[in-house]
CSV table of C-alpha atoms in Angstrom, one decimal:
chain,number,residue,atom,x,y,z
A,1,UNK,CA,-224.3,-110.7,-42.3
A,2,UNK,CA,-226.0,-109.3,-45.3
A,3,UNK,CA,-227.1,-112.2,-47.9
A,4,UNK,CA,-226.1,-111.5,-51.6
A,5,UNK,CA,-228.0,-114.7,-52.8
A,6,UNK,CA,-230.5,-116.7,-51.0
A,7,UNK,CA,-232.3,-120.1,-53.3
A,8,UNK,CA,-235.2,-121.5,-51.7
A,9,UNK,CA,-235.8,-125.1,-52.7
A,10,UNK,CA,-235.1,-124.2,-56.5
A,11,UNK,CA,-236.0,-127.4,-58.4
A,12,UNK,CA,-235.6,-127.9,-62.0
A,13,UNK,CA,-236.5,-130.7,-64.3
A,14,UNK,CA,-235.9,-131.9,-67.7
A,15,UNK,CA,-237.8,-134.7,-69.7
A,16,UNK,CA,-238.8,-136.5,-66.0
A,17,UNK,CA,-234.8,-136.1,-65.1
A,18,UNK,CA,-234.5,-133.7,-62.1
A,19,UNK,CA,-231.3,-131.7,-62.6
A,20,UNK,CA,-231.2,-129.7,-59.5
A,21,UNK,CA,-233.0,-131.3,-56.3
A,22,UNK,CA,-234.5,-128.6,-53.6
A,23,UNK,CA,-231.2,-126.5,-53.2
A,24,UNK,CA,-231.3,-124.1,-50.8
A,25,UNK,CA,-228.2,-122.2,-50.5
A,26,UNK,CA,-227.0,-118.4,-49.1
A,27,UNK,CA,-223.9,-116.6,-50.6
A,28,UNK,CA,-222.9,-113.9,-48.0
A,29,UNK,CA,-222.0,-110.2,-48.6
A,30,UNK,CA,-218.3,-110.2,-49.3
A,31,UNK,CA,-217.5,-114.2,-49.4
A,32,UNK,CA,-216.2,-116.1,-51.4
A,33,UNK,CA,-218.2,-119.5,-52.0
A,34,UNK,CA,-217.4,-122.7,-53.8
A,35,UNK,CA,-220.3,-124.3,-55.5
A,36,UNK,CA,-218.2,-127.8,-55.8
A,37,UNK,CA,-219.2,-130.8,-57.9
A,38,UNK,CA,-218.3,-133.4,-60.9
A,39,UNK,CA,-219.7,-132.6,-64.5
A,40,UNK,CA,-223.4,-133.2,-64.3
A,41,UNK,CA,-224.0,-132.2,-60.7
A,42,UNK,CA,-226.6,-129.5,-62.0
A,43,UNK,CA,-223.9,-126.6,-61.2
A,44,UNK,CA,-224.8,-125.0,-64.5
A,45,UNK,CA,-228.1,-125.5,-64.6
A,46,UNK,CA,-228.3,-123.6,-60.8
A,47,UNK,CA,-226.1,-120.3,-62.3
A,48,UNK,CA,-228.7,-120.7,-65.1
A,49,UNK,CA,-231.7,-120.2,-63.0
A,50,UNK,CA,-229.9,-117.3,-60.8
A,51,UNK,CA,-229.2,-115.0,-63.8
A,52,UNK,CA,-232.5,-115.5,-65.3
A,53,UNK,CA,-231.5,-117.8,-68.4
A,54,UNK,CA,-233.5,-120.7,-67.2
A,55,UNK,CA,-236.9,-120.4,-65.4
A,56,UNK,CA,-236.8,-122.8,-62.2
A,57,UNK,CA,-240.1,-125.5,-61.9
A,58,UNK,CA,-240.2,-124.5,-58.2
A,59,UNK,CA,-239.0,-122.6,-55.6
A,60,UNK,CA,-237.6,-118.7,-55.7
A,61,UNK,CA,-234.4,-117.0,-56.0
A,62,UNK,CA,-233.7,-113.7,-53.8
A,63,UNK,CA,-231.0,-111.3,-55.0
A,64,UNK,CA,-229.5,-108.0,-52.8
A,65,UNK,CA,-232.6,-109.0,-50.8
A,66,UNK,CA,-235.6,-108.8,-53.5
A,67,UNK,CA,-237.1,-112.1,-54.9
A,68,UNK,CA,-236.6,-112.1,-58.4
A,69,UNK,CA,-238.6,-113.6,-61.4
A,70,UNK,CA,-238.7,-113.8,-65.1
A,71,UNK,CA,-239.5,-109.6,-65.5
A,72,UNK,CA,-236.7,-108.6,-62.9
A,73,UNK,CA,-233.8,-107.5,-65.1
A,74,UNK,CA,-232.2,-104.1,-62.7
A,75,UNK,CA,-230.1,-106.9,-60.8
A,76,UNK,CA,-228.7,-107.8,-64.0
A,77,UNK,CA,-226.8,-104.6,-63.6
A,78,UNK,CA,-224.7,-105.5,-60.1
A,79,UNK,CA,-223.8,-108.9,-61.4
A,80,UNK,CA,-221.0,-110.3,-63.3
A,81,UNK,CA,-220.8,-113.7,-64.9
A,82,UNK,CA,-218.9,-115.9,-66.6
A,83,UNK,CA,-220.0,-118.8,-68.2
A,84,UNK,CA,-218.3,-122.5,-69.4
A,85,UNK,CA,-219.1,-121.9,-72.1
A,86,UNK,CA,-218.9,-118.3,-73.4
A,87,UNK,CA,-219.3,-116.4,-76.8
A,88,UNK,CA,-217.7,-113.7,-78.4
A,89,UNK,CA,-217.6,-112.3,-81.8
A,90,UNK,CA,-214.6,-114.6,-83.1
A,91,UNK,CA,-213.6,-111.7,-85.9
A,92,UNK,CA,-213.3,-108.6,-83.3
A,93,UNK,CA,-210.4,-107.7,-80.9
A,94,UNK,CA,-210.8,-108.0,-77.0
A,95,UNK,CA,-211.1,-104.2,-77.1
A,96,UNK,CA,-213.5,-104.6,-79.5
A,97,UNK,CA,-215.5,-107.2,-77.7
A,98,UNK,CA,-215.7,-105.1,-74.7
A,99,UNK,CA,-216.3,-102.0,-76.6
A,100,UNK,CA,-219.7,-103.8,-77.8
A,101,UNK,CA,-220.4,-105.1,-74.3
A,102,UNK,CA,-219.5,-101.4,-73.1
A,103,UNK,CA,-222.3,-100.1,-75.1
A,104,UNK,CA,-224.9,-102.8,-74.4
A,105,UNK,CA,-224.5,-102.0,-70.6
A,106,UNK,CA,-224.8,-98.6,-71.2
A,107,UNK,CA,-221.7,-98.3,-69.1
A,108,UNK,CA,-220.6,-94.2,-69.7
A,109,UNK,CA,-216.8,-94.6,-69.0
A,110,UNK,CA,-214.5,-95.6,-71.6
A,111,UNK,CA,-211.4,-96.0,-70.0
A,112,UNK,CA,-212.9,-98.7,-67.7
A,113,UNK,CA,-212.1,-101.0,-70.6
A,114,UNK,CA,-208.0,-100.4,-70.4
A,115,UNK,CA,-208.3,-100.9,-66.7
A,116,UNK,CA,-210.6,-104.4,-66.6
A,117,UNK,CA,-207.6,-105.6,-69.5
A,118,UNK,CA,-204.8,-104.3,-67.0
A,119,UNK,CA,-206.6,-106.0,-64.2
A,120,UNK,CA,-207.3,-109.0,-65.9
A,121,UNK,CA,-203.6,-109.3,-67.5
A,122,UNK,CA,-205.1,-110.2,-71.4
A,123,UNK,CA,-202.2,-109.4,-74.0
A,124,UNK,CA,-202.7,-109.3,-77.3
A,125,UNK,CA,-205.5,-107.4,-77.1
A,126,UNK,CA,-205.3,-106.7,-80.8
A,127,UNK,CA,-205.6,-109.8,-82.2
A,128,UNK,CA,-208.7,-111.3,-82.9
A,129,UNK,CA,-210.8,-113.6,-80.8
A,130,UNK,CA,-210.6,-116.2,-83.5
A,131,UNK,CA,-206.8,-116.6,-82.6
A,132,UNK,CA,-206.8,-116.7,-78.7
A,133,UNK,CA,-205.9,-119.9,-76.8
A,134,UNK,CA,-208.3,-121.1,-74.2
A,135,UNK,CA,-206.6,-119.1,-71.3
A,136,UNK,CA,-206.8,-116.1,-73.4
A,137,UNK,CA,-210.6,-116.3,-74.2
A,138,UNK,CA,-211.1,-116.9,-70.0
A,139,UNK,CA,-209.4,-113.5,-69.6
A,140,UNK,CA,-211.2,-112.1,-72.0
A,141,UNK,CA,-214.9,-113.5,-70.2
A,142,UNK,CA,-213.8,-112.5,-66.8
A,143,UNK,CA,-213.0,-109.1,-68.0
A,144,UNK,CA,-216.4,-108.8,-70.1
A,145,UNK,CA,-218.2,-110.1,-66.7
A,146,UNK,CA,-216.0,-107.3,-64.4
A,147,UNK,CA,-216.9,-104.4,-67.3
A,148,UNK,CA,-220.0,-103.4,-65.1
A,149,UNK,CA,-218.3,-103.0,-61.9
A,150,UNK,CA,-220.5,-105.8,-60.6
A,151,UNK,CA,-221.3,-106.3,-56.6
A,152,UNK,CA,-221.6,-109.6,-57.4
A,153,UNK,CA,-219.4,-111.6,-59.4
A,154,UNK,CA,-220.6,-115.7,-60.7
A,155,UNK,CA,-218.1,-117.7,-62.1
A,156,UNK,CA,-218.8,-121.2,-63.7
A,157,UNK,CA,-215.8,-123.6,-64.2
A,158,UNK,CA,-212.9,-120.7,-64.6
A,159,UNK,CA,-210.0,-122.3,-64.6
A,160,UNK,CA,-210.9,-125.3,-66.2
A,161,UNK,CA,-208.7,-126.4,-69.2
A,162,UNK,CA,-205.7,-123.8,-68.2
A,163,UNK,CA,-202.5,-124.9,-67.3
A,164,UNK,CA,-201.2,-124.5,-63.6
A,165,UNK,CA,-199.4,-121.5,-63.4
A,166,UNK,CA,-202.6,-120.0,-65.7
A,167,UNK,CA,-204.9,-121.5,-63.2
A,168,UNK,CA,-202.8,-119.9,-60.0
A,169,UNK,CA,-202.5,-116.5,-62.3
A,170,UNK,CA,-206.7,-117.0,-62.1
A,171,UNK,CA,-207.3,-117.9,-58.7
A,172,UNK,CA,-205.0,-114.9,-57.9
A,173,UNK,CA,-207.0,-112.5,-59.8
A,174,UNK,CA,-210.2,-113.7,-58.4
A,175,UNK,CA,-208.7,-113.4,-55.0
A,176,UNK,CA,-207.8,-109.6,-55.7
A,177,UNK,CA,-211.4,-108.8,-57.2
A,178,UNK,CA,-212.8,-110.4,-53.6
A,179,UNK,CA,-210.3,-108.9,-51.1
A,180,UNK,CA,-209.7,-105.2,-52.9
A,181,UNK,CA,-212.7,-104.6,-54.3
A,182,UNK,CA,-215.0,-106.1,-52.0
A,183,UNK,CA,-217.0,-107.9,-54.6
A,184,UNK,CA,-218.7,-111.4,-52.9
A,185,UNK,CA,-218.4,-114.4,-55.3
A,186,UNK,CA,-220.1,-117.9,-56.3
A,187,UNK,CA,-217.5,-119.9,-58.4
A,188,UNK,CA,-218.4,-123.4,-59.4
A,189,UNK,CA,-215.5,-126.3,-60.2
A,190,UNK,CA,-214.9,-129.9,-60.5
A,191,UNK,CA,-211.6,-128.6,-60.0
A,192,UNK,CA,-211.9,-129.3,-55.8
A,193,UNK,CA,-208.1,-128.8,-54.9
A,194,UNK,CA,-207.3,-125.2,-56.7
A,195,UNK,CA,-210.6,-123.8,-55.6
A,196,UNK,CA,-210.4,-124.6,-51.4
A,197,UNK,CA,-207.7,-122.1,-50.9
A,198,UNK,CA,-209.7,-119.5,-52.2
A,199,UNK,CA,-213.1,-119.9,-50.4
A,200,UNK,CA,-214.4,-118.9,-47.0
A,201,UNK,CA,-216.9,-121.7,-47.7
A,202,UNK,CA,-217.7,-124.8,-49.6
A,203,UNK,CA,-221.2,-126.5,-51.1
A,204,UNK,CA,-220.6,-129.7,-52.1
A,205,UNK,CA,-223.1,-130.6,-55.1
A,206,UNK,CA,-223.6,-134.1,-56.5
A,207,UNK,CA,-226.5,-135.4,-59.0
A,208,UNK,CA,-228.6,-132.1,-58.3
A,209,UNK,CA,-228.6,-132.1,-54.8
A,210,UNK,CA,-226.6,-129.8,-52.5
A,211,UNK,CA,-225.3,-132.8,-50.0
A,212,UNK,CA,-223.1,-130.4,-47.7
A,213,UNK,CA,-222.0,-126.8,-46.7
A,214,UNK,CA,-218.9,-126.4,-45.0
A,215,UNK,CA,-216.4,-123.6,-44.1
A,216,UNK,CA,-213.5,-123.9,-45.3
A,217,UNK,CA,-211.3,-123.5,-42.4
A,218,UNK,CA,-213.6,-126.4,-40.9
A,219,UNK,CA,-212.6,-129.0,-43.4
A,220,UNK,CA,-208.9,-129.8,-41.9
A,221,UNK,CA,-211.0,-130.4,-38.8
A,222,UNK,CA,-213.2,-133.3,-40.7
A,223,UNK,CA,-210.8,-134.6,-43.1
A,224,UNK,CA,-209.5,-138.2,-41.8
A,225,UNK,CA,-205.8,-139.5,-41.7
A,226,UNK,CA,-205.7,-142.9,-43.9
A,227,UNK,CA,-203.4,-145.7,-45.2
A,228,UNK,CA,-203.4,-145.9,-49.0
A,229,UNK,CA,-202.4,-149.6,-49.8
A,230,UNK,CA,-201.8,-150.7,-53.2
A,231,UNK,CA,-202.3,-154.4,-53.5
A,232,UNK,CA,-201.6,-157.1,-56.2
A,233,UNK,CA,-205.1,-158.9,-55.2
A,234,UNK,CA,-207.4,-156.6,-54.0
A,235,UNK,CA,-210.5,-159.1,-53.1
A,236,UNK,CA,-207.9,-161.5,-51.2
A,237,UNK,CA,-206.2,-158.5,-49.5
A,238,UNK,CA,-209.6,-157.4,-48.3
A,239,UNK,CA,-210.2,-161.4,-46.7
A,240,UNK,CA,-206.5,-160.9,-45.0
A,241,UNK,CA,-207.7,-157.3,-44.0
A,242,UNK,CA,-210.5,-158.4,-42.3
A,243,UNK,CA,-209.7,-162.0,-40.7
A,244,UNK,CA,-205.9,-161.2,-39.9
A,245,UNK,CA,-205.8,-157.8,-39.3
A,246,UNK,CA,-209.4,-157.3,-37.5
A,247,UNK,CA,-209.5,-154.1,-39.9
A,248,UNK,CA,-213.5,-153.7,-41.4
A,249,UNK,CA,-213.1,-150.1,-41.6
A,250,UNK,CA,-211.6,-149.8,-45.1
A,251,UNK,CA,-212.9,-148.7,-48.8
A,252,UNK,CA,-212.4,-149.8,-52.1
A,253,UNK,CA,-211.5,-148.0,-55.1
A,254,UNK,CA,-210.0,-148.4,-58.3
A,255,UNK,CA,-206.7,-149.6,-59.8
A,256,UNK,CA,-206.4,-152.6,-56.7
A,257,UNK,CA,-206.2,-149.3,-53.9
A,258,UNK,CA,-207.5,-149.9,-50.7
A,259,UNK,CA,-208.2,-146.7,-48.1
A,260,UNK,CA,-207.6,-147.9,-44.3
A,261,UNK,CA,-209.1,-145.7,-41.8
A,262,UNK,CA,-208.0,-147.6,-38.5
A,263,UNK,CA,-204.9,-149.0,-36.6
A,264,UNK,CA,-203.2,-146.7,-38.9
A,265,UNK,CA,-200.5,-146.6,-35.2
A,266,UNK,CA,-199.8,-150.3,-36.5
A,267,UNK,CA,-198.6,-150.2,-40.5
A,268,UNK,CA,-195.7,-152.3,-40.1
A,269,UNK,CA,-197.8,-155.1,-38.7
A,270,UNK,CA,-200.4,-154.8,-41.5
A,271,UNK,CA,-197.7,-154.4,-44.2
A,272,UNK,CA,-196.5,-157.8,-42.9
A,273,UNK,CA,-199.5,-159.5,-42.7
A,274,UNK,CA,-200.2,-159.1,-46.2
A,275,UNK,CA,-196.8,-160.3,-47.4
A,276,UNK,CA,-196.9,-162.7,-45.3
A,277,UNK,CA,-200.6,-164.0,-46.9
A,278,UNK,CA,-199.1,-163.2,-50.6
A,279,UNK,CA,-200.0,-160.0,-51.1
A,280,UNK,CA,-198.0,-157.9,-53.2
A,281,UNK,CA,-197.8,-154.4,-51.8
A,282,UNK,CA,-196.4,-152.3,-54.9
A,283,UNK,CA,-197.7,-148.7,-52.8
A,284,UNK,CA,-198.2,-148.1,-49.1
A,285,UNK,CA,-198.4,-144.2,-47.7
A,286,UNK,CA,-199.9,-142.7,-45.1
A,287,UNK,CA,-202.4,-139.5,-46.1
A,288,UNK,CA,-204.7,-136.9,-44.7
A,289,UNK,CA,-207.4,-136.4,-46.7
A,290,UNK,CA,-208.1,-133.1,-48.8
A,291,UNK,CA,-210.9,-131.8,-50.0
A,292,UNK,CA,-211.3,-134.1,-53.0
A,293,UNK,CA,-210.9,-136.9,-50.8
A,294,UNK,CA,-213.6,-135.8,-48.7
A,295,UNK,CA,-216.0,-134.9,-51.4
A,296,UNK,CA,-215.3,-138.9,-52.7
A,297,UNK,CA,-216.1,-140.0,-49.2
A,298,UNK,CA,-219.3,-137.7,-49.1
A,299,UNK,CA,-221.1,-138.8,-52.3
A,300,UNK,CA,-219.5,-142.4,-52.1
A,301,UNK,CA,-218.3,-141.9,-56.2
A,302,UNK,CA,-214.9,-143.7,-56.8
A,303,UNK,CA,-212.0,-142.1,-57.0
A,304,UNK,CA,-209.1,-142.6,-59.8
A,305,UNK,CA,-206.0,-143.3,-58.4
């Protein structure tokens, strides 16, 4: 399958702090690639190097089969970008902002603005942008990214700050762009669960490093089943687990919660032993990992429960 993007040992540091550490990533034509990671993982810096806003210290970037550098510019007409931090002309309307961008990009078809506004379902287009909600600004940013009919769409946190309804709507629009228009999409997000259903492949980034790439359809096979216990005394509970239950494959997380990954067919006995040893249990559930659980297990970070 043809590669749209390939990064080769991409590296960036600021004041001796490594931001992006030897990233090797491939985005293939026609797919939706999800680059997932918490704030500060290096996702935005990676994007800015890809689109030419930041120069890598080391490594190279290939777009549409050609290595790009600081002098490259032709590829920019083939990509659309929605950055997390956007800027618009605040006193202009959505239509007027897009008209400025149309002229800047040299797009001849004036009807394209109406088509895109309809596609992203942006209402109140004659209101000045300084009166827009977060959701409306995200829709306008997506419209601007799509105005030049890009082959490759790069989205940085497109659903951040949106409510559930707006998130679902935005993801459906992105899916439609990918499926009906054949646009390749790279979507960066720290909202792990929402993105999983949209992507073909997922790259998990943590502290500047790409830890793992996995097919979305394969995640179910990788995810573990576990027992989640919320206990009154976490330290005492772990002693009882090891000494009385013979359980060593567990994980301690915040808020007095323990995740147990073995002897899941003996839940009733585990509960009984804990109670008999003076451990109060306020929650006992069997779970199957989702992408967020998988992320925290892979990174070793603590998950808020």
